[in-house]
PDB file of C-alpha atoms and ligand atoms in Angstrom:
ATOM      1  CA  MET A  11      -0.078  72.897  12.370  1.00  0.00           C
ATOM      2  CA  LYS A  12      -1.348  74.707   9.283  1.00  0.00           C
ATOM      3  CA  ILE A  13       0.006  73.473   5.952  1.00  0.00           C
ATOM      4  CA  GLY A  14      -0.509  75.192   2.596  1.00  0.00           C
ATOM      5  CA  ILE A  15      -0.434  73.149  -0.601  1.00  0.00           C
ATOM      6  CA  ILE A  16      -0.213  75.042  -3.888  1.00  0.00           C
ATOM      7  CA  GLY A  17      -0.614  73.919  -7.481  1.00  0.00           C
ATOM      8  CA  ALA A  18      -0.570  76.202 -10.504  1.00  0.00           C
ATOM      9  CA  MET A  19      -3.462  74.681 -12.457  1.00  0.00           C
ATOM     10  CA  ARG A  20      -6.732  73.110 -11.368  1.00  0.00           C
ATOM     11  CA  GLU A  21      -5.456  69.772 -12.753  1.00  0.00           C
ATOM     12  CA  GLU A  22      -2.575  69.902 -10.288  1.00  0.00           C
ATOM     13  CA  ILE A  23      -4.783  70.130  -7.181  1.00  0.00           C
ATOM     14  CA  THR A  24      -7.772  68.026  -8.295  1.00  0.00           C
ATOM     15  CA  PRO A  25      -6.149  64.766  -7.133  1.00  0.00           C
ATOM     16  CA  LEU A  26      -5.378  66.366  -3.748  1.00  0.00           C
ATOM     17  CA  LEU A  27      -8.974  67.510  -3.287  1.00  0.00           C
ATOM     18  CA  GLU A  28     -10.106  63.991  -4.194  1.00  0.00           C
ATOM     19  CA  ILE A  29      -7.730  62.486  -1.629  1.00  0.00           C
ATOM     20  CA  PHE A  30      -8.538  64.840   1.262  1.00  0.00           C
ATOM     21  CA  GLY A  31     -12.171  65.655   0.488  1.00  0.00           C
ATOM     22  CA  THR A  32     -12.991  69.354   0.522  1.00  0.00           C
ATOM     23  CA  TYR A  33     -14.277  71.031   3.644  1.00  0.00           C
ATOM     24  CA  LYS A  34     -14.751  74.755   3.088  1.00  0.00           C
ATOM     25  CA  GLU A  35     -14.033  77.091   0.172  1.00  0.00           C
ATOM     26  CA  ILE A  36     -12.716  80.552   1.007  1.00  0.00           C
ATOM     27  CA  ILE A  37     -12.127  83.065  -1.791  1.00  0.00           C
ATOM     28  CA  LEU A  38      -9.245  85.541  -1.516  1.00  0.00           C
ATOM     29  CA  GLY A  39      -7.752  87.512  -4.377  1.00  0.00           C
ATOM     30  CA  ASP A  40     -10.015  85.652  -6.817  1.00  0.00           C
ATOM     31  CA  ASN A  41      -8.397  82.363  -5.706  1.00  0.00           C
ATOM     32  CA  SER A  42     -10.352  79.552  -4.074  1.00  0.00           C
ATOM     33  CA  PHE A  43      -8.652  78.195  -0.962  1.00  0.00           C
ATOM     34  CA  TYR A  44      -9.929  74.792   0.113  1.00  0.00           C
ATOM     35  CA  ASN A  45      -9.719  74.488   3.887  1.00  0.00           C
ATOM     36  CA  ILE A  46      -9.547  70.931   5.216  1.00  0.00           C
ATOM     37  CA  PHE A  47      -9.363  69.661   8.778  1.00  0.00           C
ATOM     38  CA  TYR A  48      -7.113  66.634   8.865  1.00  0.00           C
ATOM     39  CA  LYS A  49      -5.417  64.833  11.765  1.00  0.00           C
ATOM     40  CA  ASN A  50      -6.035  67.700  14.217  1.00  0.00           C
ATOM     41  CA  SER A  51      -4.455  70.123  11.747  1.00  0.00           C
ATOM     42  CA  GLU A  52      -5.553  72.450   8.990  1.00  0.00           C
ATOM     43  CA  ILE A  53      -4.631  72.164   5.343  1.00  0.00           C
ATOM     44  CA  TYR A  54      -5.211  74.903   2.775  1.00  0.00           C
ATOM     45  CA  ILE A  55      -5.142  73.803  -0.855  1.00  0.00           C
ATOM     46  CA  ALA A  56      -5.276  76.223  -3.797  1.00  0.00           C
ATOM     47  CA  TYR A  57      -4.266  76.570  -7.401  1.00  0.00           C
ATOM     48  CA  SER A  58      -2.683  79.907  -8.104  1.00  0.00           C
ATOM     49  CA  LYS A  59      -3.059  80.146 -11.902  1.00  0.00           C
ATOM     50  CA  ILE A  60       0.046  79.940 -14.048  1.00  0.00           C
ATOM     51  CA  GLY A  61       3.135  82.080 -13.496  1.00  0.00           C
ATOM     52  CA  LYS A  62       5.410  83.415 -10.777  1.00  0.00           C
ATOM     53  CA  VAL A  63       3.252  86.413  -9.863  1.00  0.00           C
ATOM     54  CA  HIS A  64       0.127  84.320  -9.330  1.00  0.00           C
ATOM     55  CA  ALA A  65       2.084  81.750  -7.329  1.00  0.00           C
ATOM     56  CA  ALA A  66       3.624  84.489  -5.178  1.00  0.00           C
ATOM     57  CA  LEU A  67       0.191  85.917  -4.399  1.00  0.00           C
ATOM     58  CA  THR A  68      -1.179  82.523  -3.427  1.00  0.00           C
ATOM     59  CA  ALA A  69       1.822  81.751  -1.218  1.00  0.00           C
ATOM     60  CA  SER A  70       1.511  85.192   0.416  1.00  0.00           C
ATOM     61  CA  GLY A  71      -2.201  84.668   1.071  1.00  0.00           C
ATOM     62  CA  MET A  72      -1.588  81.265   2.617  1.00  0.00           C
ATOM     63  CA  ILE A  73       1.084  82.615   4.936  1.00  0.00           C
ATOM     64  CA  LEU A  74      -0.134  86.113   5.819  1.00  0.00           C
ATOM     65  CA  HIS A  75      -3.901  85.601   5.699  1.00  0.00           C
ATOM     66  CA  PHE A  76      -4.419  81.952   6.634  1.00  0.00           C
ATOM     67  CA  GLY A  77      -1.344  81.500   8.834  1.00  0.00           C
ATOM     68  CA  CYS A  78       0.201  78.521   7.031  1.00  0.00           C
ATOM     69  CA  GLU A  79       3.468  77.473   8.684  1.00  0.00           C
ATOM     70  CA  LYS A  80       4.714  75.245   5.877  1.00  0.00           C
ATOM     71  CA  ILE A  81       4.211  75.516   2.123  1.00  0.00           C
ATOM     72  CA  ILE A  82       4.308  72.585  -0.274  1.00  0.00           C
ATOM     73  CA  PHE A  83       4.047  72.980  -4.049  1.00  0.00           C
ATOM     74  CA  SER A  84       2.698  70.066  -6.063  1.00  0.00           C
ATOM     75  CA  GLY A  85       2.661  69.967  -9.850  1.00  0.00           C
ATOM     76  CA  VAL A  86       4.376  69.089 -13.097  1.00  0.00           C
ATOM     77  CA  ALA A  87       7.514  70.348 -14.837  1.00  0.00           C
ATOM     78  CA  GLY A  88       9.622  70.019 -17.937  1.00  0.00           C
ATOM     79  CA  GLY A  89      12.600  67.695 -17.448  1.00  0.00           C
ATOM     80  CA  LEU A  90      15.988  68.989 -18.633  1.00  0.00           C
ATOM     81  CA  ARG A  91      18.108  65.958 -17.729  1.00  0.00           C
ATOM     82  CA  ALA A  92      18.138  62.664 -19.632  1.00  0.00           C
ATOM     83  CA  ASP A  93      17.236  60.729 -16.472  1.00  0.00           C
ATOM     84  CA  LEU A  94      14.191  62.914 -15.762  1.00  0.00           C
ATOM     85  CA  LYS A  95      11.515  61.082 -17.728  1.00  0.00           C
ATOM     86  CA  VAL A  96       7.753  61.584 -17.925  1.00  0.00           C
ATOM     87  CA  GLY A  97       6.190  60.529 -14.609  1.00  0.00           C
ATOM     88  CA  ASP A  98       9.421  60.847 -12.614  1.00  0.00           C
ATOM     89  CA  LEU A  99       9.146  62.834  -9.400  1.00  0.00           C
ATOM     90  CA  MET A 100      11.675  65.418  -8.249  1.00  0.00           C
ATOM     91  CA  ILE A 101      12.183  67.919  -5.463  1.00  0.00           C
ATOM     92  CA  ALA A 102      13.832  71.256  -6.130  1.00  0.00           C
ATOM     93  CA  THR A 103      16.957  71.687  -4.007  1.00  0.00           C
ATOM     94  CA  LYS A 104      17.105  75.317  -5.081  1.00  0.00           C
ATOM     95  CA  LEU A 105      15.239  77.575  -7.497  1.00  0.00           C
ATOM     96  CA  CYS A 106      16.022  80.525  -9.725  1.00  0.00           C
ATOM     97  CA  GLN A 107      14.144  82.935 -12.009  1.00  0.00           C
ATOM     98  CA  HIS A 108      15.475  82.288 -15.512  1.00  0.00           C
ATOM     99  CA  ASP A 109      13.681  85.294 -17.014  1.00  0.00           C
ATOM    100  CA  VAL A 110      15.313  87.900 -14.752  1.00  0.00           C
ATOM    101  CA  ASP A 111      17.819  89.901 -16.796  1.00  0.00           C
ATOM    102  CA  ILE A 112      19.387  93.169 -15.665  1.00  0.00           C
ATOM    103  CA  SER A 113      22.690  92.215 -17.247  1.00  0.00           C
ATOM    104  CA  ALA A 114      22.749  95.678 -18.900  1.00  0.00           C
ATOM    105  CA  PHE A 115      24.039  96.868 -15.510  1.00  0.00           C
ATOM    106  CA  GLY A 116      26.623  94.111 -15.210  1.00  0.00           C
ATOM    107  CA  HIS A 117      24.542  91.835 -13.007  1.00  0.00           C
ATOM    108  CA  PRO A 118      24.575  88.097 -13.663  1.00  0.00           C
ATOM    109  CA  LEU A 119      21.454  86.601 -15.263  1.00  0.00           C
ATOM    110  CA  GLY A 120      18.817  85.725 -12.664  1.00  0.00           C
ATOM    111  CA  PHE A 121      20.196  88.167 -10.105  1.00  0.00           C
ATOM    112  CA  ILE A 122      18.211  90.963  -8.436  1.00  0.00           C
ATOM    113  CA  PRO A 123      20.109  93.366  -6.139  1.00  0.00           C
ATOM    114  CA  GLU A 124      19.548  92.604  -2.432  1.00  0.00           C
ATOM    115  CA  SER A 125      18.311  89.148  -3.434  1.00  0.00           C
ATOM    116  CA  LYS A 126      20.144  86.097  -4.769  1.00  0.00           C
ATOM    117  CA  ILE A 127      20.166  84.000  -7.931  1.00  0.00           C
ATOM    118  CA  TYR A 128      19.251  80.742  -6.161  1.00  0.00           C
ATOM    119  CA  ILE A 129      16.861  80.264  -3.260  1.00  0.00           C
ATOM    120  CA  GLN A 130      17.205  77.039  -1.339  1.00  0.00           C
ATOM    121  CA  SER A 131      14.166  75.010  -0.379  1.00  0.00           C
ATOM    122  CA  ASP A 132      13.887  73.866   3.248  1.00  0.00           C
ATOM    123  CA  SER A 133      16.435  71.170   4.027  1.00  0.00           C
ATOM    124  CA  LYS A 134      14.298  69.623   6.803  1.00  0.00           C
ATOM    125  CA  LEU A 135      11.267  69.266   4.520  1.00  0.00           C
ATOM    126  CA  ASN A 136      13.527  67.819   1.820  1.00  0.00           C
ATOM    127  CA  ASP A 137      14.943  65.319   4.339  1.00  0.00           C
ATOM    128  CA  ILE A 138      11.397  64.286   5.255  1.00  0.00           C
ATOM    129  CA  ALA A 139      10.632  63.890   1.539  1.00  0.00           C
ATOM    130  CA  ARG A 140      13.655  61.583   1.158  1.00  0.00           C
ATOM    131  CA  LEU A 141      12.431  59.503   4.127  1.00  0.00           C
ATOM    132  CA  VAL A 142       8.904  59.308   2.702  1.00  0.00           C
ATOM    133  CA  ALA A 143      10.356  58.177  -0.632  1.00  0.00           C
ATOM    134  CA  LYS A 144      12.359  55.441   1.084  1.00  0.00           C
ATOM    135  CA  LYS A 145       9.403  54.308   3.188  1.00  0.00           C
ATOM    136  CA  HIS A 146       7.103  53.995   0.168  1.00  0.00           C
ATOM    137  CA  ASP A 147       9.840  52.696  -2.120  1.00  0.00           C
ATOM    138  CA  THR A 148       9.221  55.597  -4.533  1.00  0.00           C
ATOM    139  CA  PRO A 149      12.135  56.930  -6.557  1.00  0.00           C
ATOM    140  CA  LEU A 150      12.603  60.633  -5.771  1.00  0.00           C
ATOM    141  CA  LYS A 151      14.985  62.677  -7.870  1.00  0.00           C
ATOM    142  CA  GLU A 152      16.463  66.054  -6.994  1.00  0.00           C
ATOM    143  CA  GLY A 153      17.737  69.046  -8.861  1.00  0.00           C
ATOM    144  CA  ILE A 154      17.762  72.733  -9.593  1.00  0.00           C
ATOM    145  CA  ILE A 155      14.506  74.167 -10.889  1.00  0.00           C
ATOM    146  CA  ALA A 156      14.433  77.252 -13.090  1.00  0.00           C
ATOM    147  CA  SER A 157      11.136  79.155 -13.145  1.00  0.00           C
ATOM    148  CA  GLY A 158      10.063  81.792 -15.650  1.00  0.00           C
ATOM    149  CA  ASP A 159       6.906  83.082 -17.230  1.00  0.00           C
ATOM    150  CA  GLN A 160       7.396  81.021 -20.379  1.00  0.00           C
ATOM    151  CA  PHE A 161       6.470  77.505 -21.428  1.00  0.00           C
ATOM    152  CA  ILE A 162       9.778  76.107 -22.660  1.00  0.00           C
ATOM    153  CA  ALA A 163       9.355  74.098 -25.852  1.00  0.00           C
ATOM    154  CA  SER A 164      12.618  74.266 -27.773  1.00  0.00           C
ATOM    155  CA  ALA A 165      15.917  72.397 -27.686  1.00  0.00           C
ATOM    156  CA  GLU A 166      17.801  75.685 -27.904  1.00  0.00           C
ATOM    157  CA  LYS A 167      16.111  77.331 -24.911  1.00  0.00           C
ATOM    158  CA  LYS A 168      16.439  74.078 -22.997  1.00  0.00           C
ATOM    159  CA  ARG A 169      20.208  73.992 -23.600  1.00  0.00           C
ATOM    160  CA  TRP A 170      20.458  77.627 -22.499  1.00  0.00           C
ATOM    161  CA  LEU A 171      18.704  76.859 -19.196  1.00  0.00           C
ATOM    162  CA  ILE A 172      21.082  73.977 -18.504  1.00  0.00           C
ATOM    163  CA  GLU A 173      24.183  75.987 -19.421  1.00  0.00           C
ATOM    164  CA  THR A 174      23.184  79.258 -17.730  1.00  0.00           C
ATOM    165  CA  PHE A 175      21.591  77.991 -14.526  1.00  0.00           C
ATOM    166  CA  GLY A 176      22.590  74.327 -14.281  1.00  0.00           C
ATOM    167  CA  ALA A 177      18.847  73.684 -14.272  1.00  0.00           C
ATOM    168  CA  ASP A 178      17.416  70.159 -14.128  1.00  0.00           C
ATOM    169  CA  GLY A 179      13.745  71.096 -14.301  1.00  0.00           C
ATOM    170  CA  VAL A 180      11.762  74.013 -15.668  1.00  0.00           C
ATOM    171  CA  GLU A 181       8.367  75.365 -14.699  1.00  0.00           C
ATOM    172  CA  MET A 182       6.620  78.679 -14.118  1.00  0.00           C
ATOM    173  CA  GLU A 183       5.861  79.059 -10.384  1.00  0.00           C
ATOM    174  CA  GLY A 184       8.412  77.457  -8.062  1.00  0.00           C
ATOM    175  CA  ALA A 185      10.723  80.451  -7.737  1.00  0.00           C
ATOM    176  CA  GLY A 186       7.755  82.748  -7.028  1.00  0.00           C
ATOM    177  CA  VAL A 187       6.814  80.573  -4.061  1.00  0.00           C
ATOM    178  CA  ALA A 188      10.484  80.334  -3.051  1.00  0.00           C
ATOM    179  CA  VAL A 189      10.990  84.113  -2.979  1.00  0.00           C
ATOM    180  CA  VAL A 190       7.894  84.683  -0.826  1.00  0.00           C
ATOM    181  CA  CYS A 191       8.645  81.843   1.617  1.00  0.00           C
ATOM    182  CA  ASP A 192      12.303  82.834   1.902  1.00  0.00           C
ATOM    183  CA  LEU A 193      11.462  86.466   2.670  1.00  0.00           C
ATOM    184  CA  LEU A 194       8.700  85.544   5.142  1.00  0.00           C
ATOM    185  CA  LYS A 195      10.841  82.767   6.675  1.00  0.00           C
ATOM    186  CA  VAL A 196       8.342  79.984   6.099  1.00  0.00           C
ATOM    187  CA  PRO A 197       9.773  76.541   5.229  1.00  0.00           C
ATOM    188  CA  PHE A 198       8.783  75.324   1.768  1.00  0.00           C
ATOM    189  CA  CYS A 199       9.420  72.457  -0.615  1.00  0.00           C
ATOM    190  CA  ILE A 200       8.627  71.983  -4.294  1.00  0.00           C
ATOM    191  CA  PHE A 201       7.489  68.663  -5.788  1.00  0.00           C
ATOM    192  CA  ARG A 202       7.272  68.291  -9.551  1.00  0.00           C
ATOM    193  CA  SER A 203       6.541  65.264 -11.663  1.00  0.00           C
ATOM    194  CA  ILE A 204       7.828  65.416 -15.220  1.00  0.00           C
ATOM    195  CA  SER A 205       5.222  66.013 -17.961  1.00  0.00           C
ATOM    196  CA  ASP A 206       7.560  66.743 -20.901  1.00  0.00           C
ATOM    197  CA  SER A 207      11.162  67.376 -21.855  1.00  0.00           C
ATOM    198  CA  ALA A 208      10.880  71.113 -22.649  1.00  0.00           C
ATOM    199  CA  ASP A 209      11.799  70.376 -26.277  1.00  0.00           C
ATOM    200  CA  GLY A 210       9.976  70.704 -29.599  1.00  0.00           C
ATOM    201  CA  GLU A 211       7.394  68.118 -28.533  1.00  0.00           C
ATOM    202  CA  ALA A 212       6.804  69.617 -25.080  1.00  0.00           C
ATOM    203  CA  ASP A 213       3.319  70.969 -25.800  1.00  0.00           C
ATOM    204  CA  VAL A 214       1.988  67.615 -27.023  1.00  0.00           C
ATOM    205  CA  SER A 215       3.672  65.725 -24.180  1.00  0.00           C
ATOM    206  CA  PHE A 216       2.363  68.222 -21.598  1.00  0.00           C
ATOM    207  CA  ASP A 217      -1.229  67.811 -22.820  1.00  0.00           C
ATOM    208  CA  GLU A 218      -0.912  64.048 -22.751  1.00  0.00           C
ATOM    209  CA  PHE A 219       0.723  63.698 -19.329  1.00  0.00           C
ATOM    210  CA  LEU A 220      -0.492  66.679 -17.256  1.00  0.00           C
ATOM    211  CA  ASP A 221      -3.126  64.647 -15.408  1.00  0.00           C
ATOM    212  CA  SER A 222      -1.117  61.483 -14.801  1.00  0.00           C
ATOM    213  CA  SER A 223       2.035  63.331 -13.719  1.00  0.00           C
ATOM    214  CA  ALA A 224       0.058  65.731 -11.503  1.00  0.00           C
ATOM    215  CA  ARG A 225      -1.325  62.636  -9.777  1.00  0.00           C
ATOM    216  CA  VAL A 226       2.184  61.249  -9.142  1.00  0.00           C
ATOM    217  CA  SER A 227       3.119  64.462  -7.354  1.00  0.00           C
ATOM    218  CA  ALA A 228      -0.184  64.726  -5.454  1.00  0.00           C
ATOM    219  CA  ASN A 229      -0.007  61.129  -4.191  1.00  0.00           C
ATOM    220  CA  PHE A 230       3.472  61.753  -2.858  1.00  0.00           C
ATOM    221  CA  VAL A 231       2.418  65.024  -1.215  1.00  0.00           C
ATOM    222  CA  LYS A 232      -0.384  63.133   0.583  1.00  0.00           C
ATOM    223  CA  ASN A 233       2.229  60.780   2.085  1.00  0.00           C
ATOM    224  CA  MET A 234       4.402  63.777   2.903  1.00  0.00           C
ATOM    225  CA  VAL A 235       1.530  65.453   4.804  1.00  0.00           C
ATOM    226  CA  ASP A 236       0.811  62.201   6.684  1.00  0.00           C
ATOM    227  CA  THR A 237       4.434  62.061   7.809  1.00  0.00           C
ATOM    228  CA  LEU A 238       4.473  65.739   8.795  1.00  0.00           C
ATOM    229  CA  LEU A 239       1.342  65.277  10.899  1.00  0.00           C
ATOM    230  CA  GLN A 240       2.165  61.963  12.549  1.00  0.00           C
TER     231      GLN A 240
HETATM  232  C1  4EZ B   3       4.025  75.692 -15.481  1.00  0.00           C
HETATM  233  N1  4EZ B   3       3.603  74.411 -15.965  1.00  0.00           N
HETATM  234  C2  4EZ B   3       3.141  74.454 -17.351  1.00  0.00           C
HETATM  235  C3  4EZ B   3       1.944  75.272 -17.621  1.00  0.00           C
HETATM  236  C4  4EZ B   3       1.522  75.151 -19.071  1.00  0.00           C
HETATM  237  C5  4EZ B   3      -0.428  75.378 -20.636  1.00  0.00           C
HETATM  238  C6  4EZ B   3      -1.804  75.964 -20.783  1.00  0.00           C
HETATM  239  C7  4EZ B   3       4.624  73.346 -15.742  1.00  0.00           C
HETATM  240  C8  4EZ B   3       5.458  72.965 -16.936  1.00  0.00           C
HETATM  241  C9  4EZ B   3       6.296  73.775 -17.677  1.00  0.00           C
HETATM  242  N2  4EZ B   3       6.623  75.095 -17.579  1.00  0.00           N
HETATM  243  C10 4EZ B   3       5.499  71.701 -17.492  1.00  0.00           C
HETATM  244  N3  4EZ B   3       6.356  71.701 -18.536  1.00  0.00           N
HETATM  245  C11 4EZ B   3       6.859  72.957 -18.677  1.00  0.00           C
HETATM  246  C12 4EZ B   3       7.748  73.539 -19.608  1.00  0.00           C
HETATM  247  N4  4EZ B   3       8.283  72.826 -20.607  1.00  0.00           N
HETATM  248  N5  4EZ B   3       8.040  74.865 -19.485  1.00  0.00           N
HETATM  249  C13 4EZ B   3       7.496  75.586 -18.477  1.00  0.00           C
HETATM  250  O1  4EZ B   3       4.551  75.606 -14.213  1.00  0.00           O
HETATM  251  C14 4EZ B   3       0.224  75.776 -19.348  1.00  0.00           C
END
């Protein structure tokens, strides 16, 4: 099996490269893909750079160029729910693009004709994630993730995301990966550990907790890969 693991920032994949040990670096589209042989399978790890477009390119490269059959995202996110605290880990049940707006034509926010507002992550991968969480006694939360090309750092915008999309987490890449994987019919799942609460203090909290929260997600993804390959 070939598995692709994507982060947005170098900090989000560094713990994964430490865990697996790098094998070979292949550059495509100015992205480094780290190719690892592990348990008779191949893993491709890359960070896309921030934003939905970059994440979509990286996911496309993993699937169309390297032949990845499953895509896992590992990284951090802003928590929008009171019970999503710094360091907590969540999977996205479904994802939307909160910055899509063609409401001038009567379309609902987040909707693109011939597409859909929410894209569901793979239920089998999510079931495996729930099993892995149980096995390792790790709390795993779940919710809707809204992605957009903005770092959310205000109570007002946070409230709007909750009210408009029922979002529980916010980040800047998940929906880009979701759109690509959905269209190319490749199962995907999105892991995010909370780095901030997307409020007025989000920037400070993000800087403080990026590394530690990225590690929470990466450690879980390692266990997830072990289960997938056993
Ligand atoms: C984007 N990522 C943040 C990148 C920030 C700073 C140089 C995750 C994230 C996030 N995205 C964590 N908290 C967030 C928030 N409050 N809003 C959007 O995926 C780059």
